[in-house]
Short mmCIF file of C-alpha atoms in Angstrom, two decimals:
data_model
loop_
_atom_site.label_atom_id
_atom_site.label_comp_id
_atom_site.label_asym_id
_atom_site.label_seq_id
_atom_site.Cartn_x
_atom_site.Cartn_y
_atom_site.Cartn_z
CA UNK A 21 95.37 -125.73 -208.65
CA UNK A 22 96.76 -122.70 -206.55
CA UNK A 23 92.76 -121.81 -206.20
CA UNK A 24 91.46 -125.15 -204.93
CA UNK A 25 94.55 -125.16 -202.56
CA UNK A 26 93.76 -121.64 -200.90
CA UNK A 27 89.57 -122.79 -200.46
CA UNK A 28 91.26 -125.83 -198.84
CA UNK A 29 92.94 -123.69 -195.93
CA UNK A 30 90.22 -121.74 -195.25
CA UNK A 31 87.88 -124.51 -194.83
CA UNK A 32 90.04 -126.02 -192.30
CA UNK A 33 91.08 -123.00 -190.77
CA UNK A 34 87.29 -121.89 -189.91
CA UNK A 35 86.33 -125.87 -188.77
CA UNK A 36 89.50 -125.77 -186.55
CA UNK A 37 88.33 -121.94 -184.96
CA UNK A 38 84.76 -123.76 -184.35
CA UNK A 39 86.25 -126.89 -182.53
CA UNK A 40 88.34 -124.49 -180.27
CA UNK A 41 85.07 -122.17 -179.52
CA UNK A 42 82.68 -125.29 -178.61
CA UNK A 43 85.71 -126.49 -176.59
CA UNK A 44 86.32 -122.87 -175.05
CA UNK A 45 82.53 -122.36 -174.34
CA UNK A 46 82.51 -125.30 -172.05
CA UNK A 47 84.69 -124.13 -169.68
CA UNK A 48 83.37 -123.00 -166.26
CA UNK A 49 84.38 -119.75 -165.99
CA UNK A 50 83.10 -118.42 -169.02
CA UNK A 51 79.88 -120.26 -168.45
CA UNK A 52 79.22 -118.91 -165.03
CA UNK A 53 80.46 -115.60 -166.79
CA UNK A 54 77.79 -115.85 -169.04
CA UNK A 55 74.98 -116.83 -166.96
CA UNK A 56 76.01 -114.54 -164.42
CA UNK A 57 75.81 -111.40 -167.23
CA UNK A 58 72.11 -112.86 -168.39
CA UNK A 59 70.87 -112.77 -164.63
CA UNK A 60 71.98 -108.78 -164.29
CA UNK A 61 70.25 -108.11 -167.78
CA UNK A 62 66.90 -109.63 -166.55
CA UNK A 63 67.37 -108.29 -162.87
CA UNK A 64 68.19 -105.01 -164.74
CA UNK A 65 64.93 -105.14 -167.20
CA UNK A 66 62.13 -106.03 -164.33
CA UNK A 67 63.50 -103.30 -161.98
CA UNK A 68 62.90 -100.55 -165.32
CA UNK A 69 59.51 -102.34 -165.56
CA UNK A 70 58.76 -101.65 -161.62
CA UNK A 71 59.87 -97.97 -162.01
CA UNK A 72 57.97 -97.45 -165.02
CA UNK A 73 54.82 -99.03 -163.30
CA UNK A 74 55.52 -96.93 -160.24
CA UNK A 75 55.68 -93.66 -162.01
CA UNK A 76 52.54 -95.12 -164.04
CA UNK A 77 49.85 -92.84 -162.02
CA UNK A 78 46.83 -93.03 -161.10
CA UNK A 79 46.83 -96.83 -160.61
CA UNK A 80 44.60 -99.07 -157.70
CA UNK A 81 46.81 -97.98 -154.64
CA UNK A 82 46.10 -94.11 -155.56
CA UNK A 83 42.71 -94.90 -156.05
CA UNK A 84 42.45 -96.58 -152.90
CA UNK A 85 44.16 -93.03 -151.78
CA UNK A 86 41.71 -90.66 -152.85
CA UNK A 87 38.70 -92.99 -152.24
CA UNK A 88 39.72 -93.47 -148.52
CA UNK A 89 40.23 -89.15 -148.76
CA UNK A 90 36.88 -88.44 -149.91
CA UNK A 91 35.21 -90.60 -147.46
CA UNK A 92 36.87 -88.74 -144.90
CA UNK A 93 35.57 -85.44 -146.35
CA UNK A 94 32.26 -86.70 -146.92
CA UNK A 95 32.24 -87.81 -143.11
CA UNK A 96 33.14 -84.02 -142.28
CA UNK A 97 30.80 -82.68 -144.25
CA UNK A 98 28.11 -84.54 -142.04
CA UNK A 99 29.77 -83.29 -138.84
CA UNK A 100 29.06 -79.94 -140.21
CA UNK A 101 25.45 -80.78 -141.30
CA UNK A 102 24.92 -82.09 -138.00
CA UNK A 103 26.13 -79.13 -135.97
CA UNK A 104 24.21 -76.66 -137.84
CA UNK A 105 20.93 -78.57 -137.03
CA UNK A 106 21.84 -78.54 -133.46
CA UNK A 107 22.98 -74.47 -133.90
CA UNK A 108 19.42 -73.80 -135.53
CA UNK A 109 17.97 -76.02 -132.98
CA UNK A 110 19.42 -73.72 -129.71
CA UNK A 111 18.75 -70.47 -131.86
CA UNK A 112 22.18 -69.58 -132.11
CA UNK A 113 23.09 -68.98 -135.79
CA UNK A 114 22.41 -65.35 -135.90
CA UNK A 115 25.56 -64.81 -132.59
CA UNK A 116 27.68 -63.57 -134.96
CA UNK A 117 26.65 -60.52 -136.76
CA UNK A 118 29.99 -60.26 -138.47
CA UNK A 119 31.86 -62.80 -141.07
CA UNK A 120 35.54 -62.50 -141.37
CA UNK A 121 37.67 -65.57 -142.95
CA UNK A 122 40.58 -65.57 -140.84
CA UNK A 123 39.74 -62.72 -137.96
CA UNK A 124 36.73 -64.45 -136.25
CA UNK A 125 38.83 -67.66 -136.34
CA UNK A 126 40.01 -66.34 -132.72
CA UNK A 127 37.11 -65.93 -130.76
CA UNK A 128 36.86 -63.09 -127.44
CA UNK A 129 39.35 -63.50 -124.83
CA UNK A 130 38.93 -60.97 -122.02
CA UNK A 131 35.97 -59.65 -120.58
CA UNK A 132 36.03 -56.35 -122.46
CA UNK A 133 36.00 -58.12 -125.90
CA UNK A 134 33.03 -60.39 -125.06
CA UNK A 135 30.96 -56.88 -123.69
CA UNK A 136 32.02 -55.55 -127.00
CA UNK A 137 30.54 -58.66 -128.91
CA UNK A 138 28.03 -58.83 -127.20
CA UNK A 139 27.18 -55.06 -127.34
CA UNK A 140 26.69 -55.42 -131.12
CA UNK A 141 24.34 -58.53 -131.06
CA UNK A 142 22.49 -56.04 -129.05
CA UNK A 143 21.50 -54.20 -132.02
CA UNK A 144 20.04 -56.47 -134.08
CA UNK A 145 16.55 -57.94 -134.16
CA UNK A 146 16.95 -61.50 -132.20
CA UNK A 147 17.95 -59.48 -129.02
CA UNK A 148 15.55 -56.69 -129.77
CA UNK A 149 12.42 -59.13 -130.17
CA UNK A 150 13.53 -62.68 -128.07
CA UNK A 151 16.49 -62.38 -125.78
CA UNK A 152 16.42 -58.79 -124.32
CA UNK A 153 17.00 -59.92 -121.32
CA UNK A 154 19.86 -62.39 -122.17
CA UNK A 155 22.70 -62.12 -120.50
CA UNK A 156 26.48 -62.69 -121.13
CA UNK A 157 26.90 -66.30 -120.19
CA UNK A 158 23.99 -67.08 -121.91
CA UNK A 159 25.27 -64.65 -124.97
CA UNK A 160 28.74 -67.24 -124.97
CA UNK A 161 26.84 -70.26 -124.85
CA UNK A 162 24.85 -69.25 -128.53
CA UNK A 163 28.33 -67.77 -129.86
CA UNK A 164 30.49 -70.74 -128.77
CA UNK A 165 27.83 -72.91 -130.70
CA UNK A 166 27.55 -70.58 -133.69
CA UNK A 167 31.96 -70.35 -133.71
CA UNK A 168 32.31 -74.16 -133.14
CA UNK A 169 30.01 -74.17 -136.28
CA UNK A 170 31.87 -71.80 -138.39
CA UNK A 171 35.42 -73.28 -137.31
CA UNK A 172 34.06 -76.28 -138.42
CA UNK A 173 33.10 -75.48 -141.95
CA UNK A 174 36.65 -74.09 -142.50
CA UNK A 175 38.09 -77.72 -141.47
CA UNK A 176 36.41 -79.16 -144.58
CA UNK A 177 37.33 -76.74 -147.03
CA UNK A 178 41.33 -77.28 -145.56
CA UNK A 179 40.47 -81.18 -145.85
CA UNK A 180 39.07 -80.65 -149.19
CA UNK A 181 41.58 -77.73 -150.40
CA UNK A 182 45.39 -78.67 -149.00
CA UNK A 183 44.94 -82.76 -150.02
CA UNK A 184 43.75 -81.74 -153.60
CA UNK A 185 47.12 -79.71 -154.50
CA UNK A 186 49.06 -82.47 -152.78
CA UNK A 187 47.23 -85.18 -154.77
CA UNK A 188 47.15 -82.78 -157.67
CA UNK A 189 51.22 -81.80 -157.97
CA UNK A 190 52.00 -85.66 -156.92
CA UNK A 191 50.06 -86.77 -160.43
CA UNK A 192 46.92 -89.36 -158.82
CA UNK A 193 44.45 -87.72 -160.32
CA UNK A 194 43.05 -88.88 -163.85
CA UNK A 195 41.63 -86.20 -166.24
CA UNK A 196 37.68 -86.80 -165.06
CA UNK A 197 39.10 -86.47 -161.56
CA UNK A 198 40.37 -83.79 -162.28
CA UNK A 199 37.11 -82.08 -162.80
CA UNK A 200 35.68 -83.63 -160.29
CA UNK A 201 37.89 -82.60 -157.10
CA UNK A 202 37.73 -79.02 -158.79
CA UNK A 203 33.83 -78.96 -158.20
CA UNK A 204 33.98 -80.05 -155.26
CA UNK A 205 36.27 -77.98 -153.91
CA UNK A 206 34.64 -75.16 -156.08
CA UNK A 207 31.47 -76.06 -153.56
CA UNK A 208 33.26 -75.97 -150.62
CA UNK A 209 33.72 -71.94 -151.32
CA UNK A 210 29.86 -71.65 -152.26
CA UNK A 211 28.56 -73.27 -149.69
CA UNK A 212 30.67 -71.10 -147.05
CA UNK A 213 29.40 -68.19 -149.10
CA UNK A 214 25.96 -69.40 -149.07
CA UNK A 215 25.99 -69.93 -145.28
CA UNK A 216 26.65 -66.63 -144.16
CA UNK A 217 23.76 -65.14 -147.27
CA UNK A 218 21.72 -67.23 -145.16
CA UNK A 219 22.81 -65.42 -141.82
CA UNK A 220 22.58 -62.11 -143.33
CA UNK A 221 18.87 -62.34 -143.99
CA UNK A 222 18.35 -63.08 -140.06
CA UNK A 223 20.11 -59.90 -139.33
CA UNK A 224 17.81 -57.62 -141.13
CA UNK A 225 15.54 -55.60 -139.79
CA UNK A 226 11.76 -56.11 -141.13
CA UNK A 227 9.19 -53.48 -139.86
CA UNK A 228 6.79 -54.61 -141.50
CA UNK A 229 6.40 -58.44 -140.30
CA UNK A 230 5.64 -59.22 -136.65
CA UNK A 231 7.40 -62.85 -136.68
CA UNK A 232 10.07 -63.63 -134.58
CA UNK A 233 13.72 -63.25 -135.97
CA UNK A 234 14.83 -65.88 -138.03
CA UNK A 235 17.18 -66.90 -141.37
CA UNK A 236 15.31 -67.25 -144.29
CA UNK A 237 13.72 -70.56 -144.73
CA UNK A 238 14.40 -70.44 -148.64
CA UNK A 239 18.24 -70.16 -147.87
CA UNK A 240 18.10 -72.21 -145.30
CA UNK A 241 17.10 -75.14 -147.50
CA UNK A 242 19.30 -73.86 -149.72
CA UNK A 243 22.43 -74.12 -147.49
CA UNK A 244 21.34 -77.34 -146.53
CA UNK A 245 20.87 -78.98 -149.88
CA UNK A 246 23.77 -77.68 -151.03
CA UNK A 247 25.83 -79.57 -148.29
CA UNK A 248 23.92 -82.62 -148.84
CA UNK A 249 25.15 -82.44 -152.68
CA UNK A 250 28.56 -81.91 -151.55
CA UNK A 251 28.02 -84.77 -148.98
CA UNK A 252 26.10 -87.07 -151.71
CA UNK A 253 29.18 -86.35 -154.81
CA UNK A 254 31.79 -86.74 -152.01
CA UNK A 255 30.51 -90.49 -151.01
CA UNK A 256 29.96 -91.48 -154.30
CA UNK A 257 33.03 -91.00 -155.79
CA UNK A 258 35.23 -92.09 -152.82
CA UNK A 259 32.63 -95.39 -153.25
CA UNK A 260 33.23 -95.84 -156.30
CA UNK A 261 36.91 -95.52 -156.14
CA UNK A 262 37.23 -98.19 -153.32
CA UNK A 263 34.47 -100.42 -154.31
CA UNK A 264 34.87 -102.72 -157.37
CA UNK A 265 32.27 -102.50 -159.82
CA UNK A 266 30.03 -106.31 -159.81
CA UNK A 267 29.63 -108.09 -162.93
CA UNK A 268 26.17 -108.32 -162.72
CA UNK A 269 24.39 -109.65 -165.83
CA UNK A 270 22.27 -106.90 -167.51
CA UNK A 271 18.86 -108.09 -167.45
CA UNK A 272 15.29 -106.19 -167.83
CA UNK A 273 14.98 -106.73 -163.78
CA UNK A 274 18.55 -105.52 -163.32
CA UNK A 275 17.45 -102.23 -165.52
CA UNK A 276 14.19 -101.90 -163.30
CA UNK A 277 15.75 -102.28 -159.86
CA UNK A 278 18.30 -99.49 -161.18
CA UNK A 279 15.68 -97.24 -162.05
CA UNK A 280 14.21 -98.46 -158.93
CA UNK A 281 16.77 -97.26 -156.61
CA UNK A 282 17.43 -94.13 -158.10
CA UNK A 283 14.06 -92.56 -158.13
CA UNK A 284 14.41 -93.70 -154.21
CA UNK A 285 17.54 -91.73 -153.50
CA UNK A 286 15.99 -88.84 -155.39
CA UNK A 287 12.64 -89.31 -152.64
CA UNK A 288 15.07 -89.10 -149.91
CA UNK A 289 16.92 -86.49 -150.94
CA UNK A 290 13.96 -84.39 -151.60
CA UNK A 291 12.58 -85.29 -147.71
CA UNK A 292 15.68 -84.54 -146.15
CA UNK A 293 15.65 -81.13 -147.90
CA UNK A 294 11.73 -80.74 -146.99
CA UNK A 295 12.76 -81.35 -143.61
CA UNK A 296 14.79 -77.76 -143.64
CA UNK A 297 11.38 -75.76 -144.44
CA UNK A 298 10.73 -77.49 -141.79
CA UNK A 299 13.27 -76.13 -139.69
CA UNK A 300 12.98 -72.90 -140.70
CA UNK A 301 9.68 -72.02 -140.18
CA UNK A 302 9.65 -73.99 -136.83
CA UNK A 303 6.66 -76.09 -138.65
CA UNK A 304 7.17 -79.13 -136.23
CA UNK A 305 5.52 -76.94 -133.36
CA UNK A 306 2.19 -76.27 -135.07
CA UNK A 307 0.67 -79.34 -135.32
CA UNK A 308 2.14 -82.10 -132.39
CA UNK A 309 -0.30 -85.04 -133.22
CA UNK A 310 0.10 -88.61 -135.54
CA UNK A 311 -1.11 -89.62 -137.70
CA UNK A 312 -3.70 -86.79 -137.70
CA UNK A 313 -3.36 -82.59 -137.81
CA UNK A 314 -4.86 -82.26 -134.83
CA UNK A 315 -8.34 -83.96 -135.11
CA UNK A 316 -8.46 -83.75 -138.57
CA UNK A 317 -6.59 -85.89 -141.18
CA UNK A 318 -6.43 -82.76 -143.41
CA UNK A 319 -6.27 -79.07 -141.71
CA UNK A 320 -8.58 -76.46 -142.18
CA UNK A 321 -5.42 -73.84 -142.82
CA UNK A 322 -3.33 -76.14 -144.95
CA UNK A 323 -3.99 -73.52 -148.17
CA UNK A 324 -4.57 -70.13 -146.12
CA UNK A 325 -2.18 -68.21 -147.79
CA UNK A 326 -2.57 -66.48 -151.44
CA UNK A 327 -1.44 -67.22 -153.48
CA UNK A 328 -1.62 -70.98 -153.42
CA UNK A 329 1.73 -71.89 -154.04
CA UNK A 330 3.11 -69.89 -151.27
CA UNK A 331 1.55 -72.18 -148.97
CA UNK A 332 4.38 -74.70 -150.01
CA UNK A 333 6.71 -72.60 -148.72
CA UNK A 334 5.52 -69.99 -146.00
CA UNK A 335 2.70 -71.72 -144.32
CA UNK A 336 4.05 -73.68 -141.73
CA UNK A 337 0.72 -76.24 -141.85
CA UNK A 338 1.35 -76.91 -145.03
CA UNK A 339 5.01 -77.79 -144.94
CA UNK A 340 4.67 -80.08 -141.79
CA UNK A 341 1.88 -81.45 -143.70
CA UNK A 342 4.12 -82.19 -147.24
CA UNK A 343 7.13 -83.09 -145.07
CA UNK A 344 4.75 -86.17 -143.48
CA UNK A 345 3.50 -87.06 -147.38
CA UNK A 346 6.99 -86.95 -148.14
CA UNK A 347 8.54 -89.68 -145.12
CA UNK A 348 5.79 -91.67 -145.52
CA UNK A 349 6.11 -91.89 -149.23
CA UNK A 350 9.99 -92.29 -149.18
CA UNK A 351 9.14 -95.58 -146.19
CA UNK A 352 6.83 -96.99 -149.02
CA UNK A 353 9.00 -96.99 -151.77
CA UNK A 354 11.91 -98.01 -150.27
CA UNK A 355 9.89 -100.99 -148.66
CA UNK A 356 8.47 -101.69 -152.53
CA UNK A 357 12.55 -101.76 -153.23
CA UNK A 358 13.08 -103.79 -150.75
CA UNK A 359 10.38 -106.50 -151.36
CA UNK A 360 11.25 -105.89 -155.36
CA UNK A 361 15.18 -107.01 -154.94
CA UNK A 362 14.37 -109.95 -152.65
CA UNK A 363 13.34 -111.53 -156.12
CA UNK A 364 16.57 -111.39 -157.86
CA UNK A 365 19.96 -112.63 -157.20
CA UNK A 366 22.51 -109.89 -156.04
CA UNK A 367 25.80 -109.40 -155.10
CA UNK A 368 26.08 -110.00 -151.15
CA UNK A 369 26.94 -106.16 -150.22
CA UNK A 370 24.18 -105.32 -152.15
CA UNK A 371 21.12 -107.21 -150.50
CA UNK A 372 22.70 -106.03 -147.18
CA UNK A 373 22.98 -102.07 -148.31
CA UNK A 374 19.12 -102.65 -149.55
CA UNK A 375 18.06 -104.14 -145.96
CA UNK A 376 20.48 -101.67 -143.97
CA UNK A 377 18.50 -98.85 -146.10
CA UNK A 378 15.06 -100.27 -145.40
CA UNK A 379 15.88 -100.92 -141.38
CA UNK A 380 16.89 -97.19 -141.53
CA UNK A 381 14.05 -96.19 -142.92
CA UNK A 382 11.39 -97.42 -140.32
CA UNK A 383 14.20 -96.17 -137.89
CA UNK A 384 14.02 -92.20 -138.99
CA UNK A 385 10.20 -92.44 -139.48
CA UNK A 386 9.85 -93.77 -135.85
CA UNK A 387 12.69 -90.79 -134.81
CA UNK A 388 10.38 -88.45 -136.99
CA UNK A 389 6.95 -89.18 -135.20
CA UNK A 390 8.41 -89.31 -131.77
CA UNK A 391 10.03 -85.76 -132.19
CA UNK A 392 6.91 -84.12 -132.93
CA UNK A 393 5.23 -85.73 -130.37
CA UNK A 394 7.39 -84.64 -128.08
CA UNK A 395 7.28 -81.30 -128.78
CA UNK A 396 10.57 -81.23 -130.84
CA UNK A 397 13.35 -81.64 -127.83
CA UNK A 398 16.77 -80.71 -129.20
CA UNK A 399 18.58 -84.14 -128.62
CA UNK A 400 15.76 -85.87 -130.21
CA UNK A 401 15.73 -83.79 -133.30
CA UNK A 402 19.24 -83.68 -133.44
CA UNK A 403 19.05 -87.49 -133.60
CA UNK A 404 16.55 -86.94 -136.51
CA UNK A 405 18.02 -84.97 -138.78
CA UNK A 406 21.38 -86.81 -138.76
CA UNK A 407 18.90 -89.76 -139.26
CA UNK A 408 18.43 -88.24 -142.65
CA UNK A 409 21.73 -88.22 -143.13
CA UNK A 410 22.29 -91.36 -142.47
CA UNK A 411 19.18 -92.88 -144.60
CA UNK A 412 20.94 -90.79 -147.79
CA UNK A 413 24.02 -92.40 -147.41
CA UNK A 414 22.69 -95.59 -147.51
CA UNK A 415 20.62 -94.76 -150.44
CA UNK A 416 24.24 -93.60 -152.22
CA UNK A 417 25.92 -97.29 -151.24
CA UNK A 418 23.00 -99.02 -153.04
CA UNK A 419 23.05 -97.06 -156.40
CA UNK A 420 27.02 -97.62 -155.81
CA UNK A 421 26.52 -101.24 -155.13
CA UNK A 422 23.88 -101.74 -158.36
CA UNK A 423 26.34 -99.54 -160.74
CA UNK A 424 27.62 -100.39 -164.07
CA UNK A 425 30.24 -101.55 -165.20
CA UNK A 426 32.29 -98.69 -166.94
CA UNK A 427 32.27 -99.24 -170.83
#
């Protein structure tokens, strides 16, 4: 009895304290108490989320970052291909007989430090053999060109250099990036290293050979390729950064156009880097007639040297001769590419890189034949040769425009 009495009182007891909660929880204040405490929880929450995604790095806005960085490089790094045409164009690359870092950043002052400057071009072959009878404002016009090209290749490696640690320390790079900027930068230090090896071998005197002065045309293409790879891994990667990948369908045709525009970019590359033979040996002077070698489609003196494949190389017949093959070639295939993609249904940007690349491509060859009829003037091959710039860069936005999608 005492037992059912007790379970009795704390039946009601517990119904009563639920009545007085529903009746409690009604009230305004503690509602807006409550609701107000849920907001600050959720406001609370998404601002965590925001600084975690924030701090989440690399992401699309530090991609756009570095892409919008290395197109800036790569830009420099044409600047720099285009002044050193126009330096070996005017004959001044061997000016400067020394190579200091930071010392030859400042360049002669007073009129006793350009005499003393000049005094030691004096004794080297190019003012033995050419310019004997140079004098000293002709002497500053060769250096200023040679310094302003010099000066310029330590602005890229400071663009390349000073933004990496930044980007580095601030945590945008991924782990492939990581590898990437590092060889790039790496190249930045060979190719200044290369360019003065290529200098050097101007410099030296050579007894034995009755040629005028000049770099060697093996470094020379050397320095030169090595700038268009720095160019070429520079634009692709800031391309690829900025530009979104297409969702193309992958089709046989797809797979051949590919294939397609990468042997192209290849045949480009390789004529650009025929055209520094070209420079070097001064090969556009020999033979100033299209589309025949004088009145013959193929010279007499095209293989003269022994043995054969020096002729490749050394003869300067023979490398005007490939370097026409090789333009003509490139203007063919990238025609066939052309003509081969107007077939198949692309991505806007795409079918405009491919017709921008083909419209460039009669452009240079026109450039090309002009120049050598013309007897090579400086503006005009100056125009050239940043005309095969310009055709490579287009090549590099259509294999970035026909890319994969990343697995």
């Amino acid at each position: 009895m005492l037992l059912s009495s007790v379970r009795t009182a704390i039946f009601c007891s517990c119904k009563s304290a639920g009545k007085g909660f529903q009746h409690s929880s009604r009230s305004p204040q503690l509602r807006h108490w409550l609701v107000k405490r849920g907001q600050s929880t959720i406001t609370a929450e998404a601002g965590a989320s925001s600084a975690l995604a924030a701090a989440t790095v690399p992401n699309v806005a530090t991609n756009r970052i570095l892409g919008r960085w290395l197109l800036g490089c790569s830009g420099l790094v044409v600047g720099a291909v285009v002044l050193g045409g126009v330096t070996r164009l005017t004959e001044s690359g061997l000016s400067m007989v020394d190579w200091h870092l930071v010392r030859e950043m400042r360049p002669p002052q007073s009129q006793v430090e350009w005499e003393a400057e000049f005094s030691k071009y004096q004794q080297f072959p190019e003012f033995k053999v050419m310019n004997h009878d140079m004098t000293l404002p002709e002497f500053k016009f060769i250096f200023y060109m040679e310094w302003g090209h010099r000066m310029w290749g330590r602005l890229v490696g400071l663009a390349y250099i000073l933004p990496t640690a930044y980007f580095w320390k601030k945590g945008y790079f991924s782990r492939s990036m990581k590898g990437k900027v590092l060889g790039l930068c790496g190249f930045v230090f060979f190719q200044g290293l290369l360019g003065w090896y290529m200098v050097k071998s101007g410099l030296e005197e050579k007894p034995e050979s009755y040629d005028v002065p000049r770099v060697s045309q093996y470094r020379l293409s050397a320095h030169l390729g090595s700038a268009l790879l720095l160019y070429c891994a520079s634009l692709w990667t800031g391309l690829t950064l900025l530009r979104p990948v297409h969702k193309l369908v992958e089709t046989k045709r797809l797979m051949q156009l590919r294939r397609f525009a990468k042997g192209t970019g290849g045949l480009v590359f390789l004529t650009a880097l025929s055209g520094a033979f070209v420079a070097g040996l001064d090969a556009g002077l020999v033979y100033n007639s299209f589309p025949k070698m004088g009145d013959r489609w193929i010279p007499d003196d095209l293989l003269a040297f022994s043995p054969t494949l020096k002729n490749f190389f050394e003869n300067p017949t023979t490398v005007q001769f490939d370097h026409r093959i090789l333009a003509i070639s490139s203007l063919t295939v990238i025609t066939g590419l052309y003509l081969f993609s107007r077939r198949m249904m692309l991505p806007r940007r795409a079918k405009i890189a491919i017709s921008l690349l083909t419209a460039m491509a009669y452009g240079q060859v026109a450039l090309g034949i002009s120049t050598l009829l013309l007897y090579v003037p400086t503006p005009l091959a100056a125009v050239h040769q940043s005309g095969s710039v310009a055709l490579l860069s287009l090549a590099i936005w259509v294999l970035a425009e026909l890319r994969k999608m990343p697995k």
